[in-house]
Tab-separated table of C-alpha atoms in Angstrom:
chain	number	residue	atom	x	y	z
A	4	MET	CA	-82.249	-95.400	-133.055
A	5	ASP	CA	-83.694	-95.976	-129.586
A	6	PHE	CA	-84.701	-92.669	-128.017
A	7	GLY	CA	-86.777	-94.353	-125.307
A	8	PRO	CA	-84.295	-94.008	-122.430
A	9	ARG	CA	-84.337	-90.225	-122.909
A	10	PHE	CA	-88.079	-90.132	-122.299
A	11	LEU	CA	-88.807	-93.058	-119.942
A	12	SER	CA	-88.281	-93.859	-116.279
A	13	GLU	CA	-86.424	-97.041	-115.321
A	14	GLU	CA	-89.752	-98.672	-114.471
A	15	GLN	CA	-91.177	-97.790	-117.882
A	16	ILE	CA	-88.055	-99.073	-119.640
A	17	ALA	CA	-88.482	-102.404	-117.834
A	18	MET	CA	-92.152	-102.521	-118.846
A	19	ARG	CA	-91.279	-101.804	-122.471
A	20	GLU	CA	-88.723	-104.617	-122.425
A	21	GLU	CA	-91.372	-106.990	-121.068
A	22	VAL	CA	-93.751	-105.948	-123.858
A	23	ARG	CA	-91.003	-106.393	-126.461
A	24	LYS	CA	-90.432	-109.960	-125.273
A	25	PHE	CA	-94.183	-110.636	-125.327
A	26	ALA	CA	-94.445	-109.255	-128.851
A	27	GLN	CA	-91.559	-111.358	-130.131
A	28	ARG	CA	-92.519	-114.509	-128.225
A	29	ASP	CA	-96.307	-114.559	-128.506
A	30	VAL	CA	-97.486	-112.070	-131.110
A	31	ALA	CA	-94.950	-112.382	-133.940
A	32	SER	CA	-95.687	-116.072	-134.466
A	33	ARG	CA	-99.430	-115.340	-134.742
A	34	ALA	CA	-99.356	-112.192	-136.882
A	35	ALA	CA	-99.621	-113.937	-140.252
A	36	GLU	CA	-102.397	-116.226	-138.983
A	37	ILE	CA	-104.447	-113.300	-137.652
A	38	ASP	CA	-104.024	-111.534	-140.979
A	39	ARG	CA	-105.005	-114.648	-142.949
A	40	THR	CA	-108.076	-115.635	-140.922
A	41	ALA	CA	-109.206	-112.125	-139.873
A	42	GLU	CA	-110.226	-113.635	-136.528
A	43	PHE	CA	-110.069	-111.687	-133.278
A	44	PRO	CA	-107.166	-113.107	-131.188
A	45	TRP	CA	-108.923	-113.526	-127.839
A	46	ASP	CA	-105.996	-115.460	-126.352
A	47	LEU	CA	-103.519	-112.649	-127.047
A	48	TYR	CA	-106.062	-110.069	-125.905
A	49	LYS	CA	-106.390	-111.833	-122.545
A	50	LYS	CA	-102.618	-112.141	-122.249
A	51	MET	CA	-102.403	-108.384	-122.669
A	52	ALA	CA	-104.989	-108.017	-119.916
A	53	ASP	CA	-102.959	-110.299	-117.634
A	54	MET	CA	-99.889	-108.123	-118.291
A	55	GLY	CA	-101.848	-104.987	-117.388
A	56	LEU	CA	-101.694	-103.611	-120.927
A	57	LEU	CA	-105.470	-103.108	-121.083
A	58	ALA	CA	-105.257	-100.900	-117.997
A	59	LEU	CA	-101.896	-99.346	-118.844
A	60	THR	CA	-102.904	-95.687	-118.846
A	61	LEU	CA	-105.925	-95.874	-116.542
A	62	PRO	CA	-105.782	-94.141	-113.135
A	63	GLU	CA	-104.395	-96.116	-110.221
A	64	GLU	CA	-107.650	-95.682	-108.270
A	65	VAL	CA	-109.461	-97.951	-110.733
A	66	GLY	CA	-106.630	-100.483	-110.906
A	67	GLY	CA	-104.633	-98.986	-113.757
A	68	ALA	CA	-100.901	-98.324	-114.009
A	69	ALA	CA	-101.254	-94.600	-114.831
A	70	VAL	CA	-98.531	-94.816	-117.495
A	71	ASN	CA	-98.168	-91.537	-119.366
A	72	LEU	CA	-98.637	-91.008	-123.097
A	73	VAL	CA	-94.931	-91.307	-123.885
A	74	GLY	CA	-94.780	-94.721	-122.232
A	75	SER	CA	-97.979	-96.008	-123.797
A	76	ALA	CA	-96.990	-94.777	-127.270
A	77	LEU	CA	-93.630	-96.531	-127.106
A	78	ILE	CA	-95.376	-99.725	-126.024
A	79	ARG	CA	-97.813	-99.454	-128.936
A	80	GLU	CA	-94.841	-99.085	-131.273
A	81	GLU	CA	-93.313	-102.282	-129.867
A	82	ILE	CA	-96.461	-104.301	-130.559
A	83	ALA	CA	-97.075	-102.724	-133.982
A	84	ARG	CA	-93.569	-103.718	-135.040
A	85	VAL	CA	-94.814	-107.313	-135.230
A	86	SER	CA	-98.608	-106.876	-135.569
A	87	ALA	CA	-100.443	-103.631	-136.232
A	88	THR	CA	-103.719	-105.445	-135.596
A	89	VAL	CA	-102.814	-106.480	-132.043
A	90	ALA	CA	-101.418	-102.997	-131.336
A	91	SER	CA	-104.700	-101.460	-132.485
A	92	LEU	CA	-106.750	-103.794	-130.295
A	93	GLN	CA	-104.800	-102.709	-127.224
A	94	ALA	CA	-105.180	-99.028	-128.114
A	95	VAL	CA	-108.917	-99.284	-128.843
A	96	SER	CA	-109.470	-101.068	-125.528
A	97	LEU	CA	-107.714	-98.297	-123.616
A	98	GLU	CA	-109.706	-95.615	-125.430
A	99	GLY	CA	-112.955	-97.369	-124.519
A	100	SER	CA	-111.971	-97.769	-120.887
A	101	HIS	CA	-110.890	-94.136	-120.607
A	102	PHE	CA	-114.290	-93.096	-121.923
A	103	LEU	CA	-115.923	-95.123	-119.151
A	104	VAL	CA	-113.646	-93.700	-116.449
A	105	ASN	CA	-114.020	-90.090	-117.553
A	106	HIS	CA	-117.617	-89.862	-118.735
A	107	ALA	CA	-119.796	-92.859	-117.823
A	108	PRO	CA	-122.337	-92.832	-114.972
A	109	ALA	CA	-121.227	-94.977	-112.045
A	110	HIS	CA	-123.638	-97.828	-112.805
A	111	LEU	CA	-122.255	-98.241	-116.328
A	112	ARG	CA	-118.644	-97.828	-115.271
A	113	ASP	CA	-119.050	-100.489	-112.588
A	114	LYS	CA	-120.782	-102.833	-115.023
A	115	TYR	CA	-118.301	-102.680	-117.883
A	116	LEU	CA	-114.901	-101.378	-116.727
A	117	PRO	CA	-113.745	-104.432	-114.715
A	118	ARG	CA	-114.620	-106.736	-117.620
A	119	MET	CA	-112.791	-104.474	-120.069
A	120	MET	CA	-109.677	-104.489	-117.903
A	121	ARG	CA	-109.786	-108.294	-117.594
A	122	GLY	CA	-109.997	-108.693	-121.361
A	123	GLU	CA	-113.403	-110.392	-121.243
A	124	ILE	CA	-115.198	-107.956	-123.554
A	125	VAL	CA	-114.464	-105.285	-126.139
A	126	SER	CA	-116.240	-102.017	-126.842
A	127	ALA	CA	-116.888	-99.920	-129.938
A	128	PHE	CA	-116.922	-96.192	-130.648
A	129	CYS	CA	-119.730	-95.522	-133.130
A	130	LEU	CA	-119.021	-92.203	-134.837
A	131	THR	CA	-118.477	-92.579	-138.597
A	132	GLU	CA	-121.548	-92.892	-140.827
A	133	PRO	CA	-122.080	-93.815	-144.475
A	134	THR	CA	-122.377	-90.106	-145.343
A	135	SER	CA	-120.073	-88.539	-142.727
A	136	GLY	CA	-116.463	-89.403	-142.017
A	137	SER	CA	-114.126	-86.508	-141.308
A	138	ASP	CA	-117.181	-84.209	-141.264
A	139	ALA	CA	-118.371	-85.238	-137.813
A	140	ARG	CA	-120.955	-82.440	-137.843
A	141	GLY	CA	-122.744	-84.205	-140.687
A	142	ILE	CA	-124.014	-86.921	-138.332
A	143	ARG	CA	-127.554	-88.075	-139.116
A	144	THR	CA	-128.137	-90.704	-136.430
A	145	ARG	CA	-130.843	-89.359	-134.106
A	146	ALA	CA	-131.662	-89.980	-130.453
A	147	VAL	CA	-135.077	-88.704	-129.360
A	148	ARG	CA	-136.052	-88.434	-125.690
A	149	ASP	CA	-139.138	-90.515	-124.849
A	150	GLY	CA	-139.819	-90.433	-121.119
A	151	ASP	CA	-137.010	-92.279	-119.355
A	152	ASN	CA	-135.540	-93.572	-122.614
A	153	TRP	CA	-133.694	-92.518	-125.724
A	154	VAL	CA	-134.962	-93.840	-129.056
A	155	ILE	CA	-132.041	-94.120	-131.477
A	156	THR	CA	-132.363	-94.376	-135.260
A	157	GLY	CA	-129.561	-94.320	-137.816
A	158	SER	CA	-126.531	-96.104	-139.245
A	159	LYS	CA	-122.869	-96.282	-138.317
A	160	GLN	CA	-120.112	-97.422	-140.648
A	161	TRP	CA	-116.533	-98.674	-140.189
A	162	VAL	CA	-117.072	-99.453	-136.512
A	163	THR	CA	-113.882	-101.044	-135.215
A	164	LEU	CA	-114.799	-104.204	-133.242
A	165	GLY	CA	-118.434	-103.549	-134.147
A	166	ALA	CA	-119.032	-107.200	-135.030
A	167	ILE	CA	-118.117	-108.460	-131.543
A	168	ALA	CA	-118.414	-105.493	-129.155
A	169	GLU	CA	-120.368	-105.893	-125.920
A	170	TYR	CA	-121.411	-102.249	-125.970
A	171	GLY	CA	-120.929	-99.181	-128.105
A	172	VAL	CA	-120.724	-95.469	-127.438
A	173	VAL	CA	-123.016	-94.039	-130.100
A	174	ILE	CA	-122.572	-90.435	-131.200
A	175	CYS	CA	-125.944	-89.049	-132.269
A	176	VAL	CA	-127.901	-85.832	-132.700
A	177	THR	CA	-130.152	-85.166	-129.707
A	178	ASP	CA	-131.285	-81.625	-130.529
A	179	PRO	CA	-131.626	-81.038	-134.301
A	180	ALA	CA	-132.821	-77.470	-133.734
A	181	LYS	CA	-129.383	-76.417	-132.540
A	182	GLU	CA	-126.593	-75.709	-135.008
A	183	ARG	CA	-123.898	-76.513	-132.432
A	184	GLY	CA	-123.892	-78.457	-129.178
A	185	ASN	CA	-126.559	-80.779	-130.533
A	186	VAL	CA	-124.631	-84.060	-130.499
A	187	SER	CA	-124.521	-86.449	-127.537
A	188	ALA	CA	-122.792	-89.715	-126.633
A	189	ILE	CA	-125.010	-92.586	-125.475
A	190	LEU	CA	-123.877	-96.022	-124.329
A	191	VAL	CA	-125.801	-98.880	-125.960
A	192	ASP	CA	-125.730	-102.575	-125.089
A	193	LEU	CA	-125.034	-104.057	-128.527
A	194	LYS	CA	-125.654	-107.661	-127.495
A	195	ASN	CA	-129.072	-107.539	-125.860
A	196	THR	CA	-130.956	-104.519	-127.196
A	197	PRO	CA	-133.791	-105.006	-129.729
A	198	GLY	CA	-133.579	-103.071	-132.981
A	199	ILE	CA	-129.821	-103.378	-133.477
A	200	HIS	CA	-128.615	-104.971	-136.711
A	201	ILE	CA	-124.889	-105.657	-136.939
A	202	GLY	CA	-123.600	-106.264	-140.440
A	203	LYS	CA	-120.982	-108.711	-141.591
A	204	ALA	CA	-117.410	-107.833	-140.657
A	205	GLU	CA	-115.740	-105.923	-143.478
A	206	GLU	CA	-113.083	-107.609	-145.622
A	207	LEU	CA	-110.306	-105.121	-144.922
A	208	ALA	CA	-107.008	-104.871	-146.765
A	209	GLY	CA	-105.112	-104.415	-143.510
A	210	LEU	CA	-105.689	-104.499	-139.754
A	211	ARG	CA	-107.526	-107.748	-140.286
A	212	GLY	CA	-108.865	-109.197	-137.056
A	213	THR	CA	-110.328	-105.886	-135.890
A	214	LYS	CA	-113.850	-107.087	-136.791
A	215	THR	CA	-114.882	-103.766	-138.297
A	216	ALA	CA	-118.587	-103.749	-139.177
A	217	PRO	CA	-121.581	-101.501	-139.949
A	218	ILE	CA	-124.319	-101.153	-137.329
A	219	GLN	CA	-127.950	-100.171	-137.953
A	220	PHE	CA	-130.142	-98.743	-135.171
A	221	ASP	CA	-133.900	-99.072	-135.785
A	222	ASN	CA	-135.887	-97.351	-133.008
A	223	VAL	CA	-133.477	-98.691	-130.406
A	224	ARG	CA	-134.618	-97.850	-126.877
A	225	VAL	CA	-132.001	-97.342	-124.174
A	226	PRO	CA	-132.298	-95.771	-120.709
A	227	TYR	CA	-131.861	-92.010	-120.516
A	228	THR	CA	-129.245	-92.627	-117.810
A	229	ASN	CA	-126.962	-94.182	-120.451
A	230	LEU	CA	-126.018	-90.665	-121.507
A	231	MET	CA	-122.238	-90.168	-121.346
A	232	GLY	CA	-121.289	-86.806	-119.900
A	233	GLU	CA	-123.908	-84.147	-120.507
A	234	GLU	CA	-126.364	-83.735	-123.339
A	235	GLY	CA	-124.814	-81.870	-126.269
A	236	GLN	CA	-121.244	-82.779	-125.300
A	237	GLY	CA	-120.842	-85.772	-127.607
A	238	LEU	CA	-118.402	-84.279	-130.088
A	239	ARG	CA	-116.389	-82.533	-127.413
A	240	LEU	CA	-115.986	-85.767	-125.454
A	241	GLY	CA	-114.643	-87.463	-128.557
A	242	LEU	CA	-112.418	-84.565	-129.563
A	243	ASP	CA	-110.904	-84.382	-126.071
A	244	GLN	CA	-109.017	-87.577	-126.894
A	245	ILE	CA	-108.186	-86.735	-130.502
A	246	ASN	CA	-104.657	-85.411	-129.905
A	247	LYS	CA	-103.753	-88.513	-127.922
A	248	GLY	CA	-105.326	-90.704	-130.574
A	249	ARG	CA	-103.272	-89.113	-133.351
A	250	ILE	CA	-100.059	-89.512	-131.391
A	251	SER	CA	-100.947	-93.136	-130.764
A	252	VAL	CA	-101.512	-93.697	-134.497
A	253	ALA	CA	-98.124	-92.113	-135.177
A	254	ALA	CA	-96.505	-94.582	-132.774
A	255	SER	CA	-98.201	-97.500	-134.485
A	256	ALA	CA	-97.116	-96.212	-137.899
A	257	VAL	CA	-93.510	-96.032	-136.707
A	258	GLY	CA	-93.765	-99.608	-135.448
A	259	ILE	CA	-95.066	-100.787	-138.825
A	260	ALA	CA	-92.350	-98.861	-140.655
A	261	ASP	CA	-89.606	-100.204	-138.406
A	262	GLY	CA	-90.835	-103.776	-138.790
A	263	ALA	CA	-90.708	-103.442	-142.579
A	264	PHE	CA	-87.316	-101.720	-142.452
A	265	GLN	CA	-85.758	-104.409	-140.272
A	266	ALA	CA	-87.100	-107.131	-142.571
A	267	ALA	CA	-85.752	-105.342	-145.664
A	268	LEU	CA	-82.364	-104.746	-144.037
A	269	ARG	CA	-81.970	-108.415	-143.128
A	270	TYR	CA	-83.082	-109.531	-146.573
A	271	SER	CA	-80.662	-107.143	-148.290
A	272	LYS	CA	-77.765	-108.808	-146.465
A	273	GLU	CA	-78.968	-112.311	-147.377
A	274	ARG	CA	-80.120	-111.888	-150.978
A	275	VAL	CA	-77.243	-112.334	-153.442
A	276	GLN	CA	-77.364	-110.981	-156.991
A	277	PHE	CA	-74.481	-110.574	-159.436
A	278	GLY	CA	-72.205	-112.292	-156.957
A	279	LYS	CA	-72.793	-110.078	-153.923
A	280	PRO	CA	-75.502	-109.188	-151.376
A	281	ILE	CA	-77.907	-106.612	-152.749
A	282	PHE	CA	-77.053	-104.456	-149.708
A	283	ASP	CA	-73.757	-103.669	-151.452
A	284	PHE	CA	-75.562	-101.871	-154.263
A	285	GLN	CA	-75.726	-98.125	-153.706
A	286	GLY	CA	-79.357	-97.938	-154.816
A	287	VAL	CA	-80.390	-100.296	-152.010
A	288	GLN	CA	-78.188	-98.510	-149.468
A	289	PHE	CA	-79.798	-95.183	-150.332
A	290	LYS	CA	-83.263	-96.672	-149.814
A	291	LEU	CA	-82.286	-98.107	-146.424
A	292	ALA	CA	-80.672	-94.838	-145.327
A	293	GLN	CA	-83.823	-92.903	-146.194
A	294	MET	CA	-85.946	-95.457	-144.369
A	295	ALA	CA	-83.845	-95.251	-141.189
A	296	MET	CA	-83.832	-91.441	-141.280
A	297	ARG	CA	-87.598	-91.161	-141.672
A	298	ILE	CA	-88.228	-93.658	-138.867
A	299	ASP	CA	-85.987	-91.721	-136.480
A	300	ALA	CA	-87.592	-88.405	-137.442
A	301	ALA	CA	-91.124	-89.774	-137.050
A	302	ARG	CA	-90.266	-91.357	-133.707
A	303	LEU	CA	-88.794	-88.118	-132.351
A	304	LEU	CA	-91.822	-86.188	-133.586
A	305	TYR	CA	-94.381	-88.407	-131.857
A	306	LEU	CA	-92.297	-88.624	-128.670
A	307	THR	CA	-92.032	-84.834	-128.533
A	308	ALA	CA	-95.772	-84.456	-129.108
A	309	ALA	CA	-96.493	-87.059	-126.414
A	310	SER	CA	-94.088	-85.448	-123.952
A	311	MET	CA	-95.754	-82.058	-124.409
A	312	GLN	CA	-99.171	-83.661	-123.944
A	313	ASP	CA	-98.006	-85.290	-120.703
A	314	LYS	CA	-96.812	-81.908	-119.420
A	315	GLY	CA	-100.160	-80.271	-120.130
A	316	GLU	CA	-98.724	-78.420	-123.126
A	317	GLY	CA	-100.449	-80.468	-125.808
A	318	SER	CA	-100.251	-79.044	-129.315
A	319	VAL	CA	-102.937	-79.689	-131.917
A	320	GLN	CA	-100.433	-78.827	-134.633
A	321	LEU	CA	-97.702	-81.144	-133.356
A	322	ALA	CA	-100.099	-84.061	-132.857
A	323	SER	CA	-101.339	-83.663	-136.434
A	324	GLU	CA	-97.775	-83.321	-137.735
A	325	ALA	CA	-96.753	-86.502	-135.921
A	326	LYS	CA	-99.704	-88.456	-137.308
A	327	LEU	CA	-99.271	-87.100	-140.827
A	328	PHE	CA	-95.510	-87.527	-141.080
A	329	ALA	CA	-95.367	-90.930	-139.392
A	330	SER	CA	-98.186	-92.428	-141.454
A	331	ASP	CA	-96.927	-91.017	-144.757
A	332	SER	CA	-93.451	-92.270	-143.862
A	333	ALA	CA	-94.810	-95.723	-143.036
A	334	ALA	CA	-96.587	-95.890	-146.397
A	335	TRP	CA	-93.392	-94.914	-148.233
A	336	ILE	CA	-91.109	-97.171	-146.187
A	337	THR	CA	-93.278	-100.260	-146.552
A	338	ASP	CA	-93.508	-99.647	-150.292
A	339	GLU	CA	-89.718	-99.413	-150.520
A	340	ALA	CA	-89.400	-102.577	-148.430
A	341	VAL	CA	-91.552	-104.435	-150.944
A	342	GLN	CA	-89.285	-103.116	-153.716
A	343	ILE	CA	-86.165	-104.381	-151.947
A	344	PHE	CA	-87.724	-107.831	-151.665
A	345	GLY	CA	-88.672	-107.762	-155.340
A	346	GLY	CA	-91.133	-110.481	-156.329
A	347	TYR	CA	-90.932	-112.037	-152.872
A	348	GLY	CA	-92.164	-108.754	-151.419
A	349	TYR	CA	-95.439	-109.219	-153.253
A	350	SER	CA	-95.981	-112.686	-151.793
A	351	LYS	CA	-97.222	-113.770	-148.383
A	352	GLN	CA	-94.011	-115.748	-147.884
A	353	TYR	CA	-92.566	-112.638	-146.219
A	354	PRO	CA	-94.271	-110.109	-143.911
A	355	VAL	CA	-93.526	-106.925	-145.851
A	356	GLU	CA	-96.716	-107.090	-147.936
A	357	ARG	CA	-98.707	-107.216	-144.678
A	358	TYR	CA	-96.831	-104.191	-143.335
A	359	TRP	CA	-97.566	-102.482	-146.657
A	360	ARG	CA	-101.316	-103.105	-146.318
A	361	ASP	CA	-101.421	-102.202	-142.626
A	362	ALA	CA	-99.596	-98.915	-143.255
A	363	LYS	CA	-102.322	-97.566	-145.526
A	364	ILE	CA	-105.001	-97.295	-142.858
A	365	MET	CA	-102.666	-95.161	-140.747
A	366	GLN	CA	-103.168	-92.420	-143.350
A	367	ILE	CA	-106.945	-92.682	-143.006
A	368	PHE	CA	-108.186	-93.077	-139.444
A	369	GLU	CA	-108.066	-90.520	-136.606
A	370	GLY	CA	-108.617	-87.956	-139.360
A	371	THR	CA	-107.401	-88.523	-142.913
A	372	ASN	CA	-104.050	-87.068	-143.859
A	373	ASN	CA	-105.781	-84.514	-146.076
A	374	ILE	CA	-107.583	-83.324	-142.950
A	375	GLN	CA	-104.254	-83.201	-141.073
A	376	HIS	CA	-102.873	-80.869	-143.749
A	377	VAL	CA	-105.854	-78.558	-143.238
A	378	ILE	CA	-105.449	-78.603	-139.438
A	379	ILE	CA	-101.725	-77.868	-139.616
A	380	ALA	CA	-102.243	-75.023	-142.095
A	381	ARG	CA	-104.890	-73.440	-139.857
A	382	GLU	CA	-102.653	-73.723	-136.802
A	383	VAL	CA	-99.742	-72.183	-138.704
A	384	ALA	CA	-101.978	-69.321	-139.868
A	385	LYS	CA	-102.766	-68.489	-136.240
A	386	THR	CA	-99.111	-67.583	-135.690
A	387	LEU	CA	-99.485	-64.670	-138.124
A	388	ALA	CA	-102.283	-63.194	-136.041
A	389	ALA	CA	-100.335	-63.564	-132.791
């Protein structure tokens, strides 16, 4: 069910329709190829830039469209319905550009932001390490002040776009003596700085084309003025965007789920067994009904969370609930879609196996779903003390 008109302005509805046409016309025909080759689709990335999608939520004063979270989430869902990879590339670009707008010194913002908005370069957020994922306070990468420079040493893992990024925002410990407030964010030129070793892009099960790679920093020297925000604010700067990030993941998960559902629904009307379409069997109908219900519920949950965020009433609990429910639903729905397709569902002849693989990562990034359970439980517990 389309709840968009209840949340969007006429202008945003028109923009969503334009994105839907782009997704169906340009992205859908390339989705299988991107998945097969795991290559970054620069042509589609630049088309998104030309459409303003890489500046969608940026402030108008820097050339953005200032679209709110509801609008941007619905647009991410539209793209994810045909390619979760392309949807993720658009979202990661916006996150990187917002970091520049909100936290970068003017000289870095002026250097990188226009090129990001034009789709000429991509950036990376370097947080996760081989020994720290959800435990962001277990970061071991160090940045030591040496005159007018930082000297960075450490390793980052699972860096989205790490293999091709022009620059990265590296989260590292700058004051080991402190128990809290000891982590900072530093922008590093990944292309031209000595001491950086970028590993081979990972062979991922899903979201192929995101060029995820490990990065090693061996006594990497960068100017002190590359500090983002203030020293000791690194985790806070990242966590400021976490609610929005989880809502965005929920939107992508709904897009994946809906793409798989639509494919399964069409197939159930076409596939004939025992003299009739398999849709006519109650077991298949029950699966499809459950799929439709969970998609609608997940969509309403992320739209409500996004609407509250836009009104300045953002809820940590609701953002986590949206991410958790939408991603778990996507995993279940894509699995059921494969079942409806039978043997064909396990082949690359149809897209449902790709949806199935793409859905899994939605349960992992922006905080694993186990972590979301912990967050929700803690938020619920606070209501007893109120």
